[in-house]
mmCIF file of C-alpha atoms in Angstrom:
data_model
loop_
_atom_site.group_PDB
_atom_site.id
_atom_site.type_symbol
_atom_site.label_atom_id
_atom_site.label_comp_id
_atom_site.label_asym_id
_atom_site.label_seq_id
_atom_site.Cartn_x
_atom_site.Cartn_y
_atom_site.Cartn_z
ATOM 1 C CA MET A 838 0.000 0.000 0.000
ATOM 2 C CA THR A 839 1.210 3.519 -0.763
ATOM 3 C CA SER A 840 -1.532 5.401 1.093
ATOM 4 C CA THR A 841 -0.768 7.024 4.432
ATOM 5 C CA THR A 842 -2.698 9.150 6.891
ATOM 6 C CA THR A 843 -1.605 12.165 8.883
ATOM 7 C CA THR A 844 -3.446 14.631 11.085
ATOM 8 C CA GLY A 845 -3.448 18.263 10.011
ATOM 9 C CA THR A 846 -2.936 21.199 12.337
ATOM 10 C CA ASP A 847 -6.707 21.736 12.368
ATOM 11 C CA GLY A 848 -7.381 18.143 13.410
ATOM 12 C CA ARG A 849 -8.457 16.905 9.969
ATOM 13 C CA ILE A 850 -7.306 13.454 8.897
ATOM 14 C CA ILE A 851 -5.368 13.690 5.636
ATOM 15 C CA VAL A 852 -5.089 10.631 3.371
ATOM 16 C CA ARG A 853 -2.070 10.770 1.069
ATOM 17 C CA ILE A 854 -2.245 8.639 -2.094
ATOM 18 C CA SER A 855 0.685 8.249 -4.482
ATOM 19 C CA ASP A 856 -0.359 5.205 -6.561
ATOM 20 C CA PRO A 857 -2.741 5.650 -9.545
ATOM 21 C CA GLY A 858 -4.538 2.391 -8.733
ATOM 22 C CA GLU A 859 -5.282 3.505 -5.180
ATOM 23 C CA LEU A 860 -6.431 6.870 -6.501
ATOM 24 C CA VAL A 861 -8.961 5.118 -8.751
ATOM 25 C CA ALA A 862 -10.033 2.906 -5.833
ATOM 26 C CA ALA A 863 -10.752 6.082 -3.841
ATOM 27 C CA VAL A 864 -13.271 7.349 -6.426
ATOM 28 C CA PRO A 865 -16.356 5.562 -4.966
ATOM 29 C CA HIS A 866 -15.603 7.103 -1.568
ATOM 30 C CA LEU A 867 -15.112 10.549 -3.078
ATOM 31 C CA LEU A 868 -18.414 10.280 -4.989
ATOM 32 C CA SER A 869 -20.290 8.455 -2.173
ATOM 33 C CA PHE A 870 -21.277 5.731 -4.651
ATOM 34 C CA ARG A 871 -19.641 3.207 -6.985
ATOM 35 C CA PRO A 872 -19.964 4.632 -10.511
ATOM 36 C CA GLY A 873 -21.006 2.666 -13.569
ATOM 37 C CA PRO A 874 -19.688 3.614 -17.030
ATOM 38 C CA SER A 875 -18.478 7.186 -16.494
ATOM 39 C CA VAL A 876 -16.003 9.910 -17.305
ATOM 40 C CA ILE A 877 -14.617 11.368 -14.083
ATOM 41 C CA LEU A 878 -12.398 14.392 -13.476
ATOM 42 C CA LEU A 879 -10.452 14.665 -10.226
ATOM 43 C CA ASN A 880 -9.322 18.242 -9.684
ATOM 44 C CA HIS A 881 -6.083 18.543 -7.701
ATOM 45 C CA SER A 882 -5.971 21.797 -5.759
ATOM 46 C CA ARG A 883 -2.878 23.930 -5.373
ATOM 47 C CA GLY A 884 -0.668 23.788 -2.299
ATOM 48 C CA ARG A 885 1.176 21.093 -0.431
ATOM 49 C CA GLU A 886 -1.892 18.994 0.359
ATOM 50 C CA ARG A 887 -3.121 18.792 -3.268
ATOM 51 C CA ARG A 888 -6.698 18.166 -2.142
ATOM 52 C CA ILE A 889 -9.042 16.489 -4.602
ATOM 53 C CA ILE A 890 -11.961 18.860 -4.976
ATOM 54 C CA PRO A 891 -14.248 18.733 -6.792
ATOM 55 C CA VAL A 892 -14.886 15.306 -8.299
ATOM 56 C CA ILE A 893 -16.913 15.752 -11.496
ATOM 57 C CA ARG A 894 -18.697 12.806 -13.118
ATOM 58 C CA ALA A 895 -20.761 12.348 -16.269
ATOM 59 C CA ASP A 896 -22.142 9.412 -18.210
ATOM 60 C CA LEU A 897 -19.950 8.356 -21.129
ATOM 61 C CA PRO A 898 -21.213 10.158 -24.258
ATOM 62 C CA GLY A 899 -21.597 8.871 -27.778
ATOM 63 C CA GLU A 900 -19.050 10.194 -30.277
ATOM 64 C CA PRO A 901 -21.444 12.813 -31.780
ATOM 65 C CA HIS A 902 -21.797 14.384 -28.317
ATOM 66 C CA GLU A 903 -18.168 14.222 -27.165
ATOM 67 C CA ARG A 904 -17.345 17.862 -27.965
ATOM 68 C CA ASP A 905 -20.328 19.175 -26.029
ATOM 69 C CA VAL A 906 -19.651 16.942 -23.022
ATOM 70 C CA VAL A 907 -15.953 17.882 -22.975
ATOM 71 C CA ARG A 908 -16.840 21.566 -23.146
ATOM 72 C CA GLU A 909 -19.286 21.223 -20.242
ATOM 73 C CA LEU A 910 -16.896 19.172 -18.085
ATOM 74 C CA VAL A 911 -13.980 21.539 -18.612
ATOM 75 C CA ASP A 912 -16.173 24.565 -17.946
ATOM 76 C CA ARG A 913 -17.351 23.047 -14.660
ATOM 77 C CA LEU A 914 -13.827 22.147 -13.609
ATOM 78 C CA LEU A 915 -12.358 25.577 -14.393
ATOM 79 C CA ARG A 916 -14.736 27.204 -11.921
ATOM 80 C CA HIS A 917 -12.431 25.784 -9.250
ATOM 81 C CA PRO A 918 -8.771 26.679 -8.718
ATOM 82 C CA GLY A 919 -6.395 23.804 -9.295
ATOM 83 C CA ALA A 920 -2.950 22.670 -10.316
ATOM 84 C CA GLY A 921 -3.752 19.518 -12.280
ATOM 85 C CA VAL A 922 -6.341 16.918 -13.201
ATOM 86 C CA THR A 923 -6.669 13.136 -13.220
ATOM 87 C CA VAL A 924 -9.050 11.762 -15.848
ATOM 88 C CA VAL A 925 -10.646 8.385 -15.103
ATOM 89 C CA ILE A 926 -12.711 6.519 -17.680
ATOM 90 C CA VAL A 927 -14.776 3.712 -16.149
ATOM 91 C CA GLY A 928 -16.004 0.966 -18.465
ATOM 92 C CA SER A 929 -17.493 1.566 -21.890
ATOM 93 C CA ARG A 930 -20.696 3.091 -23.172
ATOM 94 C CA LEU A 931 -23.183 0.503 -24.405
ATOM 95 C CA GLY A 932 -22.481 -0.119 -28.089
ATOM 96 C CA HIS A 933 -19.009 1.452 -28.027
ATOM 97 C CA ARG A 934 -16.347 -0.448 -29.940
ATOM 98 C CA ALA A 935 -12.687 0.453 -29.429
ATOM 99 C CA ARG A 936 -10.284 0.089 -32.321
ATOM 100 C CA PRO A 937 -8.036 -2.985 -32.147
ATOM 101 C CA GLY A 938 -5.147 -2.356 -29.768
ATOM 102 C CA GLU A 939 -6.685 0.846 -28.345
ATOM 103 C CA LEU A 940 -8.317 1.538 -24.992
ATOM 104 C CA PRO A 941 -12.026 2.401 -25.024
ATOM 105 C CA HIS A 942 -13.020 6.041 -25.474
ATOM 106 C CA ARG A 943 -9.541 7.199 -26.520
ATOM 107 C CA SER A 944 -10.954 10.030 -28.636
ATOM 108 C CA LEU A 945 -12.965 11.360 -25.676
ATOM 109 C CA THR A 946 -9.902 11.167 -23.437
ATOM 110 C CA GLN A 947 -7.716 12.944 -25.984
ATOM 111 C CA ARG A 948 -10.282 15.715 -26.398
ATOM 112 C CA LEU A 949 -10.283 16.208 -22.618
ATOM 113 C CA ILE A 950 -6.481 16.243 -22.399
ATOM 114 C CA THR A 951 -6.224 18.796 -25.209
ATOM 115 C CA ALA A 952 -8.978 21.050 -23.844
ATOM 116 C CA LEU A 953 -7.576 21.015 -20.322
ATOM 117 C CA ASP A 954 -4.046 21.636 -21.524
ATOM 118 C CA GLU A 955 -5.214 24.627 -23.586
ATOM 119 C CA ALA A 956 -6.987 25.935 -20.472
ATOM 120 C CA GLY A 957 -3.780 25.730 -18.439
ATOM 121 C CA ARG A 958 -4.909 22.751 -16.339
ATOM 122 C CA PRO A 959 -2.558 19.879 -17.268
ATOM 123 C CA VAL A 960 -3.666 16.255 -16.964
ATOM 124 C CA ASP A 961 -1.442 14.337 -14.545
ATOM 125 C CA HIS A 962 -2.914 10.930 -15.361
ATOM 126 C CA ALA A 963 -5.508 9.607 -17.801
ATOM 127 C CA LEU A 964 -6.628 6.158 -16.670
ATOM 128 C CA TRP A 965 -9.047 3.484 -17.827
ATOM 129 C CA VAL A 966 -10.626 0.706 -15.743
ATOM 130 C CA PRO A 967 -13.345 -1.724 -16.807
ATOM 131 C CA GLU A 968 -14.992 -1.203 -13.389
ATOM 132 C CA ILE A 969 -13.951 -0.052 -9.936
ATOM 133 C CA ARG A 970 -13.643 -3.361 -8.133
ATOM 134 C CA GLY A 971 -10.791 -5.028 -6.334
ATOM 135 C CA GLY A 972 -8.640 -6.999 -8.805
ATOM 136 C CA ALA A 973 -9.766 -5.029 -11.882
ATOM 137 C CA PRO A 974 -6.872 -3.939 -14.129
ATOM 138 C CA TRP A 975 -6.140 -0.269 -14.597
ATOM 139 C CA THR A 976 -4.288 1.070 -17.624
ATOM 140 C CA CYS A 977 -2.943 4.491 -18.557
ATOM 141 C CA TYR A 978 -3.738 6.242 -21.824
ATOM 142 C CA HIS A 979 -0.240 7.740 -21.637
ATOM 143 C CA ASP A 980 2.638 5.460 -22.502
ATOM 144 C CA ASP A 981 4.796 6.359 -19.515
ATOM 145 C CA CYS A 982 2.667 5.735 -16.408
ATOM 146 C CA GLY A 983 2.235 1.980 -16.605
ATOM 147 C CA ALA A 984 -0.588 -0.269 -15.510
ATOM 148 C CA GLY A 985 -1.643 -2.294 -12.514
ATOM 149 C CA VAL A 986 -4.448 -3.909 -10.560
ATOM 150 C CA LEU A 987 -6.913 -2.101 -8.329
ATOM 151 C CA PRO A 988 -6.861 -2.878 -4.618
ATOM 152 C CA ASP A 989 -10.132 -3.773 -2.922
ATOM 153 C CA ASP A 990 -11.617 -0.300 -2.441
ATOM 154 C CA ARG A 991 -13.399 -1.531 0.701
ATOM 155 C CA GLU A 992 -10.092 -2.320 2.414
ATOM 156 C CA THR A 993 -8.018 0.755 1.561
ATOM 157 C CA VAL A 994 -6.781 3.418 3.945
ATOM 158 C CA MET A 995 -9.335 5.757 2.367
ATOM 159 C CA ALA A 996 -12.184 3.328 3.125
ATOM 160 C CA ALA A 997 -11.082 2.900 6.735
ATOM 161 C CA THR A 998 -10.767 6.662 7.192
ATOM 162 C CA MET A 999 -14.218 7.299 5.722
ATOM 163 C CA ALA A 1000 -15.751 4.602 7.914
ATOM 164 C CA THR A 1001 -14.296 6.103 11.090
ATOM 165 C CA ARG A 1002 -15.803 9.455 10.075
ATOM 166 C CA GLY A 1003 -19.233 7.889 9.600
ATOM 167 C CA TRP A 1004 -19.313 8.420 5.819
ATOM 168 C CA VAL A 1005 -21.247 5.839 3.801
ATOM 169 C CA THR A 1006 -20.233 4.687 0.320
ATOM 170 C CA HIS A 1007 -23.145 3.228 -1.635
ATOM 171 C CA ASP A 1008 -22.803 0.427 -4.152
ATOM 172 C CA SER A 1009 -24.546 2.407 -6.898
ATOM 173 C CA ARG A 1010 -26.078 5.782 -7.580
ATOM 174 C CA GLU A 1011 -29.511 4.143 -7.456
ATOM 175 C CA GLU A 1012 -28.799 2.951 -3.923
ATOM 176 C CA LEU A 1013 -27.791 6.492 -2.969
ATOM 177 C CA VAL A 1014 -31.075 7.817 -4.356
ATOM 178 C CA ARG A 1015 -33.126 5.214 -2.479
ATOM 179 C CA GLN A 1016 -31.875 6.334 0.907
ATOM 180 C CA LEU A 1017 -34.076 9.439 0.548
ATOM 181 C CA ASP A 1018 -37.200 7.373 -0.160
ATOM 182 C CA PRO A 1019 -40.048 8.425 2.163
ATOM 183 C CA ASP A 1020 -41.492 6.253 4.906
ATOM 184 C CA ASP A 1021 -44.617 4.215 4.183
ATOM 185 C CA PRO A 1022 -47.700 6.298 3.267
ATOM 186 C CA ALA A 1023 -49.679 5.235 6.347
ATOM 187 C CA ALA A 1024 -46.954 6.528 8.684
ATOM 188 C CA LEU A 1025 -46.721 9.805 6.776
ATOM 189 C CA ASP A 1026 -50.509 10.254 6.878
ATOM 190 C CA ARG A 1027 -50.490 9.603 10.632
ATOM 191 C CA ARG A 1028 -47.778 12.196 11.210
ATOM 192 C CA GLN A 1029 -49.572 14.692 8.976
ATOM 193 C CA ARG A 1030 -52.632 14.455 11.196
ATOM 194 C CA LEU A 1031 -50.453 14.927 14.265
ATOM 195 C CA LEU A 1032 -48.828 17.957 12.659
ATOM 196 C CA ASP A 1033 -52.216 19.470 11.850
ATOM 197 C CA ASP A 1034 -53.305 18.967 15.461
ATOM 198 C CA ALA A 1035 -50.065 20.496 16.745
ATOM 199 C CA VAL A 1036 -50.438 23.585 14.574
ATOM 200 C CA GLU A 1037 -54.031 24.049 15.746
ATOM 201 C CA ALA A 1038 -53.032 23.610 19.401
ATOM 202 C CA LEU A 1039 -50.192 26.122 19.016
ATOM 203 C CA ALA A 1040 -52.640 28.950 18.407
ATOM 204 C CA GLY A 1041 -54.072 28.578 21.903
ATOM 205 C CA THR A 1042 -50.896 28.384 23.984
ATOM 206 C CA GLY A 1043 -50.591 32.134 24.589
ATOM 207 C CA ARG A 1044 -46.795 31.921 24.546
ATOM 208 C CA SER A 1045 -44.722 34.672 22.966
ATOM 209 C CA ALA A 1046 -42.695 34.144 19.794
ATOM 210 C CA GLU A 1047 -39.489 34.256 21.849
ATOM 211 C CA GLU A 1048 -40.781 31.543 24.197
ATOM 212 C CA GLU A 1049 -41.846 29.379 21.276
ATOM 213 C CA ARG A 1050 -38.433 29.771 19.602
ATOM 214 C CA ALA A 1051 -36.580 28.908 22.785
ATOM 215 C CA GLY A 1052 -38.663 25.746 23.110
ATOM 216 C CA ARG A 1053 -38.000 24.781 19.509
ATOM 217 C CA LEU A 1054 -34.260 25.320 19.886
ATOM 218 C CA ALA A 1055 -34.345 23.073 22.950
ATOM 219 C CA VAL A 1056 -36.101 20.342 20.919
ATOM 220 C CA VAL A 1057 -33.429 20.517 18.217
ATOM 221 C CA ARG A 1058 -30.544 20.509 20.708
ATOM 222 C CA ALA A 1059 -31.962 17.437 22.444
ATOM 223 C CA ALA A 1060 -32.327 15.569 19.141
ATOM 224 C CA LEU A 1061 -28.789 16.526 18.116
ATOM 225 C CA GLY A 1062 -27.473 15.302 21.456
ATOM 226 C CA ARG A 1063 -29.105 11.914 20.878
ATOM 227 C CA ALA A 1064 -27.753 11.820 17.312
ATOM 228 C CA VAL A 1065 -24.192 12.418 18.482
ATOM 229 C CA ARG A 1066 -24.627 9.450 20.824
ATOM 230 C CA GLY A 1067 -25.796 7.337 17.865
ATOM 231 C CA ASP A 1068 -29.513 7.367 18.706
ATOM 232 C CA PHE A 1069 -31.617 8.021 15.597
ATOM 233 C CA ASP A 1070 -34.795 6.298 16.809
ATOM 234 C CA LEU A 1071 -37.481 8.936 16.201
ATOM 235 C CA SER A 1072 -41.041 8.463 17.416
ATOM 236 C CA ASP A 1073 -43.986 10.138 15.699
ATOM 237 C CA ASP A 1074 -43.953 12.791 18.434
ATOM 238 C CA ASP A 1075 -40.231 13.400 17.830
ATOM 239 C CA VAL A 1076 -40.826 13.896 14.117
ATOM 240 C CA VAL A 1077 -43.704 16.286 14.736
ATOM 241 C CA LEU A 1078 -41.792 18.351 17.298
ATOM 242 C CA LEU A 1079 -38.733 18.596 15.047
ATOM 243 C CA ALA A 1080 -40.847 19.454 11.998
ATOM 244 C CA MET A 1081 -42.550 22.207 13.999
ATOM 245 C CA ALA A 1082 -39.178 23.475 15.225
ATOM 246 C CA LEU A 1083 -37.659 23.608 11.722
ATOM 247 C CA SER A 1084 -40.723 25.408 10.371
ATOM 248 C CA ASP A 1085 -39.393 28.425 12.266
ATOM 249 C CA LEU A 1086 -36.903 29.680 9.680
ATOM 250 C CA LYS A 1087 -34.668 31.273 12.297
ATOM 251 C CA VAL A 1088 -34.366 27.901 14.016
ATOM 252 C CA ARG A 1089 -33.738 26.172 10.694
ATOM 253 C CA ASP A 1090 -31.046 28.685 9.775
ATOM 254 C CA ARG A 1091 -29.350 28.155 13.141
ATOM 255 C CA CYS A 1092 -29.211 24.472 12.177
ATOM 256 C CA LEU A 1093 -26.896 25.345 9.270
ATOM 257 C CA THR A 1094 -24.156 25.614 11.883
ATOM 258 C CA THR A 1095 -24.380 21.864 12.540
ATOM 259 C CA ALA A 1096 -22.536 21.247 9.239
ATOM 260 C CA GLU A 1097 -19.362 22.703 10.787
ATOM 261 C CA PRO A 1098 -16.636 21.575 10.685
ATOM 262 C CA PRO A 1099 -17.581 19.630 7.540
ATOM 263 C CA GLY A 1100 -17.088 15.887 7.727
ATOM 264 C CA GLU A 1101 -16.357 15.789 11.449
ATOM 265 C CA PRO A 1102 -18.234 13.149 13.519
ATOM 266 C CA ALA A 1103 -20.673 15.640 15.071
ATOM 267 C CA ALA A 1104 -21.515 17.137 11.659
ATOM 268 C CA ILE A 1105 -22.004 13.663 10.201
ATOM 269 C CA ALA A 1106 -24.355 12.790 13.093
ATOM 270 C CA ALA A 1107 -26.417 15.923 12.430
ATOM 271 C CA GLU A 1108 -26.524 15.097 8.715
ATOM 272 C CA ARG A 1109 -27.805 11.624 9.545
ATOM 273 C CA LEU A 1110 -30.529 13.183 11.705
ATOM 274 C CA TRP A 1111 -31.662 15.382 8.798
ATOM 275 C CA LEU A 1112 -31.700 12.312 6.534
ATOM 276 C CA GLU A 1113 -33.919 10.420 8.967
ATOM 277 C CA LEU A 1114 -36.284 13.394 9.091
ATOM 278 C CA VAL A 1115 -36.421 13.629 5.291
ATOM 279 C CA ARG A 1116 -37.642 10.038 5.185
ATOM 280 C CA ARG A 1117 -40.130 10.386 8.039
ATOM 281 C CA THR A 1118 -41.642 13.872 7.577
ATOM 282 C CA PRO A 1119 -44.610 14.557 5.274
ATOM 283 C CA PRO A 1120 -44.511 17.429 2.774
ATOM 284 C CA PRO A 1121 -44.266 20.383 2.790
ATOM 285 C CA GLU A 1122 -42.522 20.296 6.198
ATOM 286 C CA ARG A 1123 -40.045 17.721 4.796
ATOM 287 C CA ALA A 1124 -38.396 20.497 2.771
ATOM 288 C CA GLU A 1125 -36.638 22.051 5.781
ATOM 289 C CA ALA A 1126 -34.896 18.816 6.770
ATOM 290 C CA ALA A 1127 -34.028 18.169 3.106
ATOM 291 C CA VAL A 1128 -32.365 21.552 2.652
ATOM 292 C CA LEU A 1129 -30.323 21.012 5.841
ATOM 293 C CA LEU A 1130 -29.277 17.580 4.550
ATOM 294 C CA GLY A 1131 -28.261 19.086 1.221
ATOM 295 C CA TYR A 1132 -26.334 21.909 2.857
ATOM 296 C CA ALA A 1133 -24.393 19.495 5.089
ATOM 297 C CA ALA A 1134 -23.576 17.237 2.133
ATOM 298 C CA TYR A 1135 -22.535 20.216 -0.007
ATOM 299 C CA ARG A 1136 -20.262 21.581 2.730
ATOM 300 C CA ARG A 1137 -18.342 18.294 2.937
ATOM 301 C CA GLY A 1138 -18.071 18.054 -0.848
ATOM 302 C CA ASP A 1139 -20.756 15.445 -1.590
ATOM 303 C CA CYS A 1140 -22.392 17.299 -4.456
ATOM 304 C CA VAL A 1141 -24.376 14.270 -5.647
ATOM 305 C CA LEU A 1142 -26.263 13.872 -2.362
ATOM 306 C CA ALA A 1143 -26.606 17.656 -2.112
ATOM 307 C CA GLY A 1144 -28.319 17.814 -5.489
ATOM 308 C CA LEU A 1145 -30.677 14.986 -4.585
ATOM 309 C CA ALA A 1146 -31.567 16.649 -1.294
ATOM 310 C CA PHE A 1147 -32.257 20.059 -2.845
ATOM 311 C CA GLY A 1148 -34.455 18.376 -5.464
ATOM 312 C CA ASN A 1149 -36.285 16.585 -2.645
ATOM 313 C CA ALA A 1150 -36.858 19.886 -0.856
ATOM 314 C CA LEU A 1151 -38.259 21.526 -3.975
ATOM 315 C CA ALA A 1152 -40.522 18.552 -4.691
ATOM 316 C CA ALA A 1153 -41.925 18.825 -1.161
ATOM 317 C CA HIS A 1154 -42.191 22.614 -1.267
ATOM 318 C CA PRO A 1155 -41.994 24.122 -4.786
ATOM 319 C CA GLY A 1156 -40.414 27.557 -4.699
ATOM 320 C CA HIS A 1157 -38.519 26.922 -1.447
ATOM 321 C CA ARG A 1158 -36.155 29.915 -1.442
ATOM 322 C CA LEU A 1159 -33.132 28.474 0.339
ATOM 323 C CA ALA A 1160 -33.302 25.229 -1.661
ATOM 324 C CA GLU A 1161 -33.464 27.237 -4.907
ATOM 325 C CA LEU A 1162 -30.507 29.403 -3.857
ATOM 326 C CA LEU A 1163 -28.340 26.448 -2.877
ATOM 327 C CA GLN A 1164 -29.315 24.536 -6.011
ATOM 328 C CA ILE A 1165 -28.136 27.498 -8.107
ATOM 329 C CA CYS A 1166 -24.840 27.525 -6.183
ATOM 330 C CA LEU A 1167 -24.453 23.817 -6.869
ATOM 331 C CA HIS A 1168 -25.231 24.119 -10.579
ATOM 332 C CA ARG A 1169 -22.709 26.945 -10.883
ATOM 333 C CA GLN A 1170 -20.109 24.827 -9.081
ATOM 334 C CA LEU A 1171 -19.612 27.249 -6.189
ATOM 335 C CA PRO A 1172 -16.836 25.675 -4.066
ATOM 336 C CA PRO A 1173 -18.129 24.090 -0.829
ATOM 337 C CA ASP A 1174 -15.782 26.233 1.259
ATOM 338 C CA ALA A 1175 -17.541 29.353 -0.008
ATOM 339 C CA LEU A 1176 -20.797 28.242 1.638
ATOM 340 C CA GLY A 1177 -19.270 28.504 5.108
ATOM 341 C CA ARG A 1178 -20.364 32.127 5.288
ATOM 342 C CA LEU A 1179 -23.975 30.936 5.689
ATOM 343 C CA SER A 1180 -23.014 29.028 8.832
ATOM 344 C CA ARG A 1181 -20.844 31.855 10.159
ATOM 345 C CA ALA A 1182 -23.719 34.321 9.752
ATOM 346 C CA GLN A 1183 -25.739 32.478 12.420
ATOM 347 C CA GLU A 1184 -25.730 33.258 16.142
ATOM 348 C CA GLY A 1185 -23.963 30.110 17.314
ATOM 349 C CA ASN A 1186 -23.580 26.380 16.816
ATOM 350 C CA LEU A 1187 -26.461 24.272 18.091
ATOM 351 C CA MET A 1188 -24.387 21.124 18.582
ATOM 352 C CA PRO A 1189 -24.228 20.063 22.246
ATOM 353 C CA THR A 1190 -20.832 20.726 23.804
ATOM 354 C CA ASP A 1191 -21.147 17.706 26.096
ATOM 355 C CA PRO A 1192 -23.121 14.995 24.301
#
């Protein structure tokens, strides 16, 4: 193995990879799912750490569409600063036939190399693998970087590091999508009735807006405390109370702070709580948990899950302003670090200091 881990001055765990095969094996963990036939760009940032951000993926195009896809991929990548790029081609598009003695999709790869070189973003490696599985051969489109066999991506240093952080790598994009599937209709109908009753009862409490907000913040803090301890068992009453709390937009916005620092265990626990609420909360209240899930995923660089979550929020509540804003940021490839200002604009982190 040529991967190592170190701890940065800010406490982050840094995984250093120097072998092309291990870099390819890291792709499912960087995407949060194992890709099928794809073209993938890994952008290497400037500086000593050479972070990989972002990871950009697209389905393999047919030859008539290669120019357009290359133009779009390069445009997306150039919105981020960087010092170099690794191109990974996974598998082959259905019906594609490589010329004898050539790797699949060589013309697509060459178009990417040329376009990136002209844009001042050189390609460090251009690699092809039939699939990202342990034992699969990897080969380089360049003549000078060799070939090899992929390690089992489930047993790499990257996989172990992700697992200790609570990150989940799904076996396919479809599996990633399914994790947002709502609870059974009967449970959602039951909670909708409870929500309606709670809203009606709220009108007769006589409490001030400040008292109501303090109570809602207390509900969220308690749920976050349980999440940090690994308890995600939510009763119907829990779902209703949290949905009511997040319907207060000032409370919801305070919850943006739970995504900080991105990828740390407490932030991952909060993200898991929002995911559970997305599945268990009826619309339109589901939208608030979905936008918090998307924000947390976006902040840690998981743009695929972020996009799914923002779409979920807009399906539950068309015209949701924060979901629309964040979806625009995502489509325009705004770097995740730039979103931190939304968290910093809030009064203070809601995560319990002593879980």
